[in-house]
Amino acid sequence: MDNVRLVEVGPRDGLQNEKRPLSVADRVQMIEGLIEAGLTTIEAGSVVSPKWVPQMEGSTEVLSSVGHREGITLQMLVPNFRGFEAARDAGAEEIAIFASASESFSQKNINCSIAESFDRFLPVMEGARNAGMRVRGYVSCVLGCPYEGPVALSSVVAVASRLHAFGCYEVSLGDTIGIGTPRAAATMVRAVAAEIPVSSIALHEHNTYGQALANILACLEEGVSVFDSSVGGLGGCPYAKGATGNVATEELVFMLDGMGIKTGVDLPKLARVAVETAAKLGRDPVSPISRILAAS
Ligand code: HMG
Ligand code: MG
């Protein structure tokens, strides 16, 4: 494989679990920095209940402030039709919907069963189709659930296939609590790829147990070529206790650069975004290499 596409989820997954919320202006600056560093697909925020995830309030303003950029896809995560309408009205060209492979996580995260979540997605998909918007789908808990423990492969495959059948152009398989190890990750991807094209599969790794890069490498070998990551390794899910950051974009780019796989990302520029964003959050970047790279 010569190229991979990175989906930068820092402005959404990275910030949604932080104690200190970032202002709209700071989030816009973060996205500008990510674009400048060469990232072309960026999840700009989410339209969810501000009572549940206050950090994401103002996401539509973030999106409309950055505005349309040639060659850049800004994505908005939405749980329901209301979220879709707000994203569309703010100029989103792409949205992401999110389902879970585990019933308990679905209930905790979006307050409904897996089956009910698909009922909510139906009008979203129809609205997006009418508006000419692309839809990406997430499956959470593909390698384990914070409430149920092991998750059946059959459930991961069923939810991923259904999202694909609904019309999602890409299905991102989320190791929400970062509990997967490389063979389990490869087996899971192989099972999903038996049902939907591997070119429409992305991997979304959290690095809770330090397995993210190893899992990504294992799935690269299975033919996956799209990976979600978060600048600075920020992130976590408010509904998955102990889930730490996503795989750090700079660590992933460092690994891919070393393997001769192109991402189009300028590492020092990216690392400076990691350091600046962490400073605004009042913390160190989760990824220790950010400082080294930012100074290079
Ligand atoms: P609900 O309580 O079932 O639904 O919430 P509701 O219709 O009764 O609405 C509850 C309140 O939310 C109401 O406000 C609604 O108006 C409001 P109130 O009357 O209480 O003041 N509301 C909304 N507000 C803004 N935007 C909306 C919206 N819809 C309703 N679109 C709901 C259902 C989904 C809204 C709620 O459960 C929620 O917001 N959950 C947050 C989900 C979330 O953001 N989770 C984190 C992202 S997922 C993730 O991190 C995993 C991922 O990264 C992959 C991985 O790692 O696995 C993607
Ligand atoms: Mg996540």
Short mmCIF file of C-alpha atoms and ligand atoms in Angstrom, two decimals:
data_model
loop_
_atom_site.label_atom_id
_atom_site.label_comp_id
_atom_site.label_asym_id
_atom_site.label_seq_id
_atom_site.Cartn_x
_atom_site.Cartn_y
_atom_site.Cartn_z
CA MET A 1 0.00 0.00 0.00
CA ASP A 2 1.43 3.40 -1.04
CA ASN A 3 -1.11 5.85 0.38
CA VAL A 4 -3.54 5.96 3.25
CA ARG A 5 -6.23 8.50 4.04
CA LEU A 6 -6.35 9.89 7.54
CA VAL A 7 -9.57 11.10 9.13
CA GLU A 8 -8.64 13.65 11.77
CA VAL A 9 -11.15 13.37 14.60
CA GLY A 10 -9.35 15.63 17.11
CA PRO A 11 -11.76 18.57 16.98
CA ARG A 12 -14.62 16.17 17.83
CA ASP A 13 -13.45 12.95 19.51
CA GLY A 14 -10.34 14.69 20.82
CA LEU A 15 -12.17 17.54 22.53
CA GLN A 16 -15.48 15.94 23.57
CA ASN A 17 -14.01 14.38 26.71
CA GLU A 18 -11.78 17.26 27.85
CA LYS A 19 -12.50 18.93 31.18
CA ARG A 20 -11.86 22.40 29.78
CA PRO A 21 -14.04 23.21 26.75
CA LEU A 22 -12.39 25.11 23.91
CA SER A 23 -14.11 28.19 22.52
CA VAL A 24 -15.45 28.26 18.98
CA ALA A 25 -12.55 30.55 17.98
CA ASP A 26 -9.97 28.12 19.42
CA ARG A 27 -11.60 25.17 17.67
CA VAL A 28 -11.59 27.09 14.38
CA GLN A 29 -7.89 27.84 14.87
CA MET A 30 -7.21 24.18 15.61
CA ILE A 31 -8.92 23.13 12.37
CA GLU A 32 -7.07 25.83 10.39
CA GLY A 33 -3.81 24.41 11.78
CA LEU A 34 -4.79 20.88 10.81
CA ILE A 35 -5.63 21.97 7.26
CA GLU A 36 -2.32 23.84 7.07
CA ALA A 37 -0.55 20.64 8.20
CA GLY A 38 -2.06 18.76 5.24
CA LEU A 39 -5.04 16.93 6.72
CA THR A 40 -7.89 16.80 4.23
CA THR A 41 -10.68 15.00 6.12
CA ILE A 42 -11.50 16.53 9.47
CA GLU A 43 -14.39 15.89 11.85
CA ALA A 44 -15.20 19.43 12.89
CA GLY A 45 -17.61 18.67 15.74
CA SER A 46 -20.93 17.11 16.61
CA VAL A 47 -24.54 18.22 16.95
CA VAL A 48 -25.58 16.37 20.09
CA SER A 49 -27.32 17.38 23.29
CA PRO A 50 -25.27 20.12 25.01
CA LYS A 51 -26.45 18.66 28.33
CA TRP A 52 -24.76 15.38 27.46
CA VAL A 53 -21.63 16.72 25.76
CA PRO A 54 -21.22 20.44 26.53
CA GLN A 55 -17.75 20.52 24.94
CA MET A 56 -19.35 20.26 21.50
CA GLU A 57 -21.70 23.21 21.87
CA GLY A 58 -21.18 25.66 19.01
CA SER A 59 -20.03 22.99 16.55
CA THR A 60 -22.21 24.38 13.75
CA GLU A 61 -20.59 27.79 14.24
CA VAL A 62 -17.18 26.13 14.07
CA LEU A 63 -18.17 24.53 10.78
CA SER A 64 -19.60 27.65 9.19
CA SER A 65 -16.64 29.75 10.39
CA VAL A 66 -14.14 27.48 8.67
CA GLY A 67 -16.43 27.36 5.62
CA HIS A 68 -16.01 25.51 2.36
CA ARG A 69 -12.41 24.77 1.35
CA GLU A 70 -11.43 23.23 -1.94
CA GLY A 71 -10.16 19.69 -1.42
CA ILE A 72 -11.08 19.61 2.28
CA THR A 73 -13.88 17.52 3.75
CA LEU A 74 -15.28 18.78 7.03
CA GLN A 75 -17.51 16.29 8.73
CA MET A 76 -20.14 16.67 11.44
CA LEU A 77 -21.21 13.85 13.77
CA VAL A 78 -25.00 13.67 14.24
CA PRO A 79 -27.19 11.28 16.27
CA ASN A 80 -30.59 12.10 14.77
CA PHE A 81 -32.59 14.12 12.24
CA ARG A 82 -32.37 17.25 14.33
CA GLY A 83 -28.59 17.02 14.28
CA PHE A 84 -28.63 16.39 10.54
CA GLU A 85 -30.75 19.49 9.88
CA ALA A 86 -28.46 21.68 11.96
CA ALA A 87 -25.37 20.31 10.21
CA ARG A 88 -26.92 20.78 6.76
CA ASP A 89 -28.00 24.35 7.57
CA ALA A 90 -24.45 25.14 8.72
CA GLY A 91 -23.14 24.02 5.33
CA ALA A 92 -21.90 20.52 6.14
CA GLU A 93 -21.14 18.52 3.01
CA GLU A 94 -20.66 15.35 4.99
CA ILE A 95 -22.08 13.91 8.19
CA ALA A 96 -21.28 10.88 10.32
CA ILE A 97 -23.80 8.72 12.13
CA PHE A 98 -22.84 6.41 14.98
CA ALA A 99 -24.15 3.03 16.06
CA SER A 100 -22.82 0.49 18.52
CA ALA A 101 -22.12 -3.22 18.31
CA SER A 102 -23.07 -3.48 21.99
CA GLU A 103 -26.60 -2.89 23.33
CA SER A 104 -25.43 -1.46 26.67
CA PHE A 105 -23.13 1.05 25.05
CA SER A 106 -25.89 2.11 22.65
CA GLN A 107 -28.17 2.80 25.62
CA LYS A 108 -25.52 4.75 27.56
CA ASN A 109 -24.26 6.70 24.58
CA ILE A 110 -27.42 7.63 22.70
CA ASN A 111 -30.18 6.47 25.01
CA CYS A 112 -31.71 3.89 22.67
CA SER A 113 -31.26 0.31 21.49
CA ILE A 114 -29.25 -0.60 18.41
CA ALA A 115 -32.49 -1.27 16.49
CA GLU A 116 -33.94 2.11 17.56
CA SER A 117 -30.75 3.86 16.50
CA PHE A 118 -31.28 2.59 12.95
CA ASP A 119 -34.87 3.90 13.07
CA ARG A 120 -33.38 7.31 13.86
CA PHE A 121 -30.82 7.00 11.04
CA LEU A 122 -33.43 6.25 8.37
CA PRO A 123 -34.70 9.86 8.01
CA VAL A 124 -31.13 11.13 8.39
CA MET A 125 -30.01 9.03 5.42
CA GLU A 126 -32.99 10.18 3.37
CA GLY A 127 -32.36 13.83 4.25
CA ALA A 128 -28.68 13.50 3.40
CA ARG A 129 -29.47 11.84 0.07
CA ASN A 130 -31.90 14.66 -0.83
CA ALA A 131 -29.31 17.27 0.16
CA GLY A 132 -26.51 15.52 -1.75
CA MET A 133 -24.47 14.96 1.42
CA ARG A 134 -22.21 11.98 1.97
CA VAL A 135 -22.65 9.93 5.14
CA ARG A 136 -19.99 8.07 7.07
CA GLY A 137 -20.95 5.46 9.67
CA TYR A 138 -19.26 4.49 12.92
CA VAL A 139 -19.58 1.24 14.82
CA SER A 140 -18.50 1.49 18.46
CA CYS A 141 -17.20 -1.28 20.72
CA VAL A 142 -15.96 -3.48 17.87
CA LEU A 143 -13.32 -5.12 20.08
CA GLY A 144 -14.96 -4.84 23.48
CA CYS A 145 -17.52 -2.89 25.47
CA PRO A 146 -16.98 -1.01 28.75
CA TYR A 147 -20.25 -2.46 30.10
CA GLU A 148 -20.51 -5.91 28.53
CA GLY A 149 -16.90 -6.95 28.00
CA PRO A 150 -16.43 -9.10 24.89
CA VAL A 151 -18.61 -8.22 21.91
CA ALA A 152 -19.75 -10.88 19.43
CA LEU A 153 -18.12 -10.61 16.02
CA SER A 154 -21.53 -11.35 14.49
CA SER A 155 -22.90 -8.17 16.04
CA VAL A 156 -20.01 -6.06 14.68
CA VAL A 157 -20.52 -7.54 11.21
CA ALA A 158 -24.31 -7.04 11.36
CA VAL A 159 -24.09 -3.38 12.42
CA ALA A 160 -21.30 -2.54 9.95
CA SER A 161 -23.17 -4.25 7.08
CA ARG A 162 -26.37 -2.45 7.94
CA LEU A 163 -24.67 0.95 7.95
CA HIS A 164 -23.16 0.13 4.58
CA ALA A 165 -26.52 -1.06 3.24
CA PHE A 166 -28.11 2.16 4.54
CA GLY A 167 -25.78 4.05 2.18
CA CYS A 168 -22.77 4.98 4.32
CA TYR A 169 -19.85 5.31 1.88
CA GLU A 170 -17.43 4.30 4.63
CA VAL A 171 -17.82 2.43 7.90
CA SER A 172 -15.38 3.26 10.66
CA LEU A 173 -14.83 0.40 13.08
CA GLY A 174 -14.30 1.87 16.54
CA ASP A 175 -12.22 0.25 19.24
CA THR A 176 -13.86 2.63 21.68
CA ILE A 177 -11.97 1.49 24.77
CA GLY A 178 -8.75 0.54 22.98
CA ILE A 179 -8.89 -2.97 24.31
CA GLY A 180 -8.16 -4.83 21.06
CA THR A 181 -4.89 -6.53 20.26
CA PRO A 182 -3.51 -7.07 16.73
CA ARG A 183 -4.80 -10.56 15.97
CA ALA A 184 -8.25 -9.74 17.31
CA ALA A 185 -8.31 -6.52 15.27
CA ALA A 186 -7.27 -8.33 12.08
CA THR A 187 -9.83 -11.10 12.65
CA MET A 188 -12.57 -8.54 13.21
CA VAL A 189 -11.66 -6.58 10.05
CA ARG A 190 -11.48 -9.78 8.01
CA ALA A 191 -14.99 -10.74 9.18
CA VAL A 192 -16.41 -7.33 8.21
CA ALA A 193 -14.51 -7.35 4.90
CA ALA A 194 -16.23 -10.62 4.03
CA GLU A 195 -19.50 -8.63 3.91
CA ILE A 196 -18.55 -5.13 2.69
CA PRO A 197 -15.66 -3.98 0.47
CA VAL A 198 -12.43 -3.45 2.40
CA SER A 199 -12.09 -0.11 0.55
CA SER A 200 -15.13 1.13 2.50
CA ILE A 201 -13.72 0.12 5.90
CA ALA A 202 -11.88 2.52 8.21
CA LEU A 203 -10.32 1.73 11.58
CA HIS A 204 -10.86 3.99 14.61
CA GLU A 205 -8.39 3.14 17.34
CA HIS A 206 -8.15 4.44 20.88
CA ASN A 207 -4.80 3.91 22.56
CA THR A 208 -5.98 3.06 26.07
CA TYR A 209 -3.78 -0.03 26.36
CA GLY A 210 -1.02 1.14 24.01
CA GLN A 211 -2.19 -1.18 21.23
CA ALA A 212 -3.38 1.34 18.65
CA LEU A 213 -0.40 1.39 16.26
CA ALA A 214 0.01 -2.38 16.46
CA ASN A 215 -3.67 -2.83 15.64
CA ILE A 216 -3.43 -0.36 12.77
CA LEU A 217 -0.44 -2.21 11.33
CA ALA A 218 -2.31 -5.51 11.55
CA CYS A 219 -5.30 -3.99 9.75
CA LEU A 220 -3.12 -2.30 7.11
CA GLU A 221 -1.98 -5.82 6.29
CA GLU A 222 -5.65 -6.77 5.87
CA GLY A 223 -5.99 -4.03 3.24
CA VAL A 224 -7.54 -1.23 5.33
CA SER A 225 -6.37 2.14 4.00
CA VAL A 226 -8.35 4.67 6.04
CA PHE A 227 -7.52 5.43 9.68
CA ASP A 228 -9.07 7.81 12.19
CA SER A 229 -6.69 9.60 14.53
CA SER A 230 -6.57 12.61 16.80
CA VAL A 231 -3.88 15.27 16.92
CA GLY A 232 -1.91 15.07 20.15
CA GLY A 233 -3.59 11.77 21.03
CA LEU A 234 -6.42 13.71 22.65
CA GLY A 235 -9.75 12.06 23.09
CA GLY A 236 -11.98 9.57 24.74
CA CYS A 237 -15.63 8.93 25.04
CA PRO A 238 -17.68 10.38 27.91
CA TYR A 239 -19.71 7.15 27.97
CA ALA A 240 -16.74 4.78 28.12
CA LYS A 241 -15.02 5.30 31.46
CA GLY A 242 -11.26 4.99 31.24
CA ALA A 243 -11.23 5.27 27.45
CA THR A 244 -8.23 7.47 26.77
CA GLY A 245 -7.21 9.22 23.61
CA ASN A 246 -7.45 8.21 20.02
CA VAL A 247 -4.24 7.12 18.38
CA ALA A 248 -2.16 10.29 18.00
CA THR A 249 -2.11 11.53 14.40
CA GLU A 250 1.59 12.44 14.70
CA GLU A 251 2.52 8.94 15.93
CA LEU A 252 0.55 7.37 13.11
CA VAL A 253 2.10 9.68 10.49
CA PHE A 254 5.56 8.99 11.94
CA MET A 255 5.01 5.25 11.54
CA LEU A 256 3.56 5.56 8.02
CA ASP A 257 6.32 7.95 6.89
CA GLY A 258 8.87 5.42 8.11
CA MET A 259 7.14 2.71 6.10
CA GLY A 260 7.12 4.88 2.96
CA ILE A 261 3.33 5.20 3.01
CA LYS A 262 2.17 8.69 2.01
CA THR A 263 -0.33 10.71 4.02
CA GLY A 264 0.34 14.25 2.75
CA VAL A 265 0.84 15.48 6.33
CA ASP A 266 3.68 17.76 7.43
CA LEU A 267 4.76 16.34 10.81
CA PRO A 268 6.34 19.41 12.47
CA LYS A 269 3.34 21.57 11.53
CA LEU A 270 0.97 18.91 12.87
CA ALA A 271 2.95 18.54 16.10
CA ARG A 272 2.77 22.29 16.67
CA VAL A 273 -1.05 22.05 16.51
CA ALA A 274 -0.85 19.25 19.10
CA VAL A 275 1.28 21.33 21.47
CA GLU A 276 -0.78 24.52 21.01
CA THR A 277 -4.09 22.72 21.49
CA ALA A 278 -2.87 20.89 24.60
CA ALA A 279 -1.69 24.22 26.06
CA LYS A 280 -5.15 25.72 25.53
CA LEU A 281 -6.65 22.70 27.27
CA GLY A 282 -4.26 23.21 30.19
CA ARG A 283 -2.56 19.86 29.76
CA ASP A 284 0.34 18.10 28.05
CA PRO A 285 -0.24 16.43 24.70
CA VAL A 286 -1.04 12.77 25.33
CA SER A 287 1.60 11.82 22.78
CA PRO A 288 5.11 12.47 24.12
CA ILE A 289 6.63 12.78 20.64
CA SER A 290 4.63 15.95 19.90
CA ARG A 291 7.14 18.20 21.64
CA ILE A 292 10.13 16.61 19.91
CA LEU A 293 8.53 16.89 16.49
CA ALA A 294 7.20 20.40 17.10
CA ALA A 295 10.76 21.60 17.77
CA SER A 296 12.14 20.00 14.58
P1 HMG B 1 -32.50 11.45 24.26
O1 HMG B 1 -32.61 11.95 25.66
O2 HMG B 1 -32.76 10.03 24.02
O3 HMG B 1 -33.39 12.23 23.23
O4 HMG B 1 -31.05 11.86 23.72
P2 HMG B 1 -34.41 13.39 23.34
O5 HMG B 1 -34.95 13.52 21.95
O6 HMG B 1 -35.37 13.12 24.47
O7 HMG B 1 -33.56 14.69 23.68
C1 HMG B 1 -32.94 14.98 24.91
C2 HMG B 1 -32.46 16.40 24.92
O8 HMG B 1 -31.47 16.56 23.89
C3 HMG B 1 -33.56 17.40 24.60
O9 HMG B 1 -33.23 18.63 25.25
C4 HMG B 1 -33.40 17.59 23.12
O10 HMG B 1 -33.90 18.83 22.69
C5 HMG B 1 -31.91 17.54 22.95
P3 HMG B 1 -33.95 19.09 26.60
O11 HMG B 1 -35.42 19.08 26.26
O12 HMG B 1 -33.60 18.04 27.61
O13 HMG B 1 -33.36 20.41 26.88
N1 HMG B 1 -31.46 17.07 21.63
C6 HMG B 1 -30.48 17.66 20.94
N2 HMG B 1 -29.73 18.74 21.20
C7 HMG B 1 -28.80 19.08 20.27
N3 HMG B 1 -28.60 18.38 19.13
C8 HMG B 1 -29.34 17.29 18.85
C9 HMG B 1 -30.33 16.89 19.77
N4 HMG B 1 -31.21 15.88 19.80
C10 HMG B 1 -31.90 15.99 20.94
N5 HMG B 1 -29.10 16.62 17.73
C11 HMG B 1 -29.25 12.09 22.15
C12 HMG B 1 -30.57 11.40 22.50
C13 HMG B 1 -28.61 11.28 21.06
C14 HMG B 1 -29.56 13.50 21.67
C15 HMG B 1 -28.36 12.16 23.41
O14 HMG B 1 -28.27 10.86 23.93
C16 HMG B 1 -26.97 12.66 23.11
O15 HMG B 1 -26.77 13.80 22.71
N6 HMG B 1 -25.93 11.82 23.36
C17 HMG B 1 -24.54 12.19 23.17
C18 HMG B 1 -23.90 11.21 22.28
C19 HMG B 1 -22.43 11.55 22.03
O16 HMG B 1 -22.12 12.64 21.56
N7 HMG B 1 -21.52 10.60 22.32
C20 HMG B 1 -20.15 10.75 22.05
C21 HMG B 1 -19.85 10.57 20.58
S1 HMG B 1 -19.86 8.86 20.03
C22 HMG B 1 -18.25 8.34 20.27
O17 HMG B 1 -17.48 9.02 20.88
C23 HMG B 1 -17.80 7.05 19.64
C24 HMG B 1 -17.00 7.26 18.35
O18 HMG B 1 -15.89 8.12 18.55
C25 HMG B 1 -16.49 5.91 17.81
C26 HMG B 1 -15.81 5.09 18.88
O19 HMG B 1 -14.78 5.52 19.44
O20 HMG B 1 -16.35 4.01 19.14
C27 HMG B 1 -17.88 7.88 17.24
MG MG B 2 -13.90 7.46 19.40
#
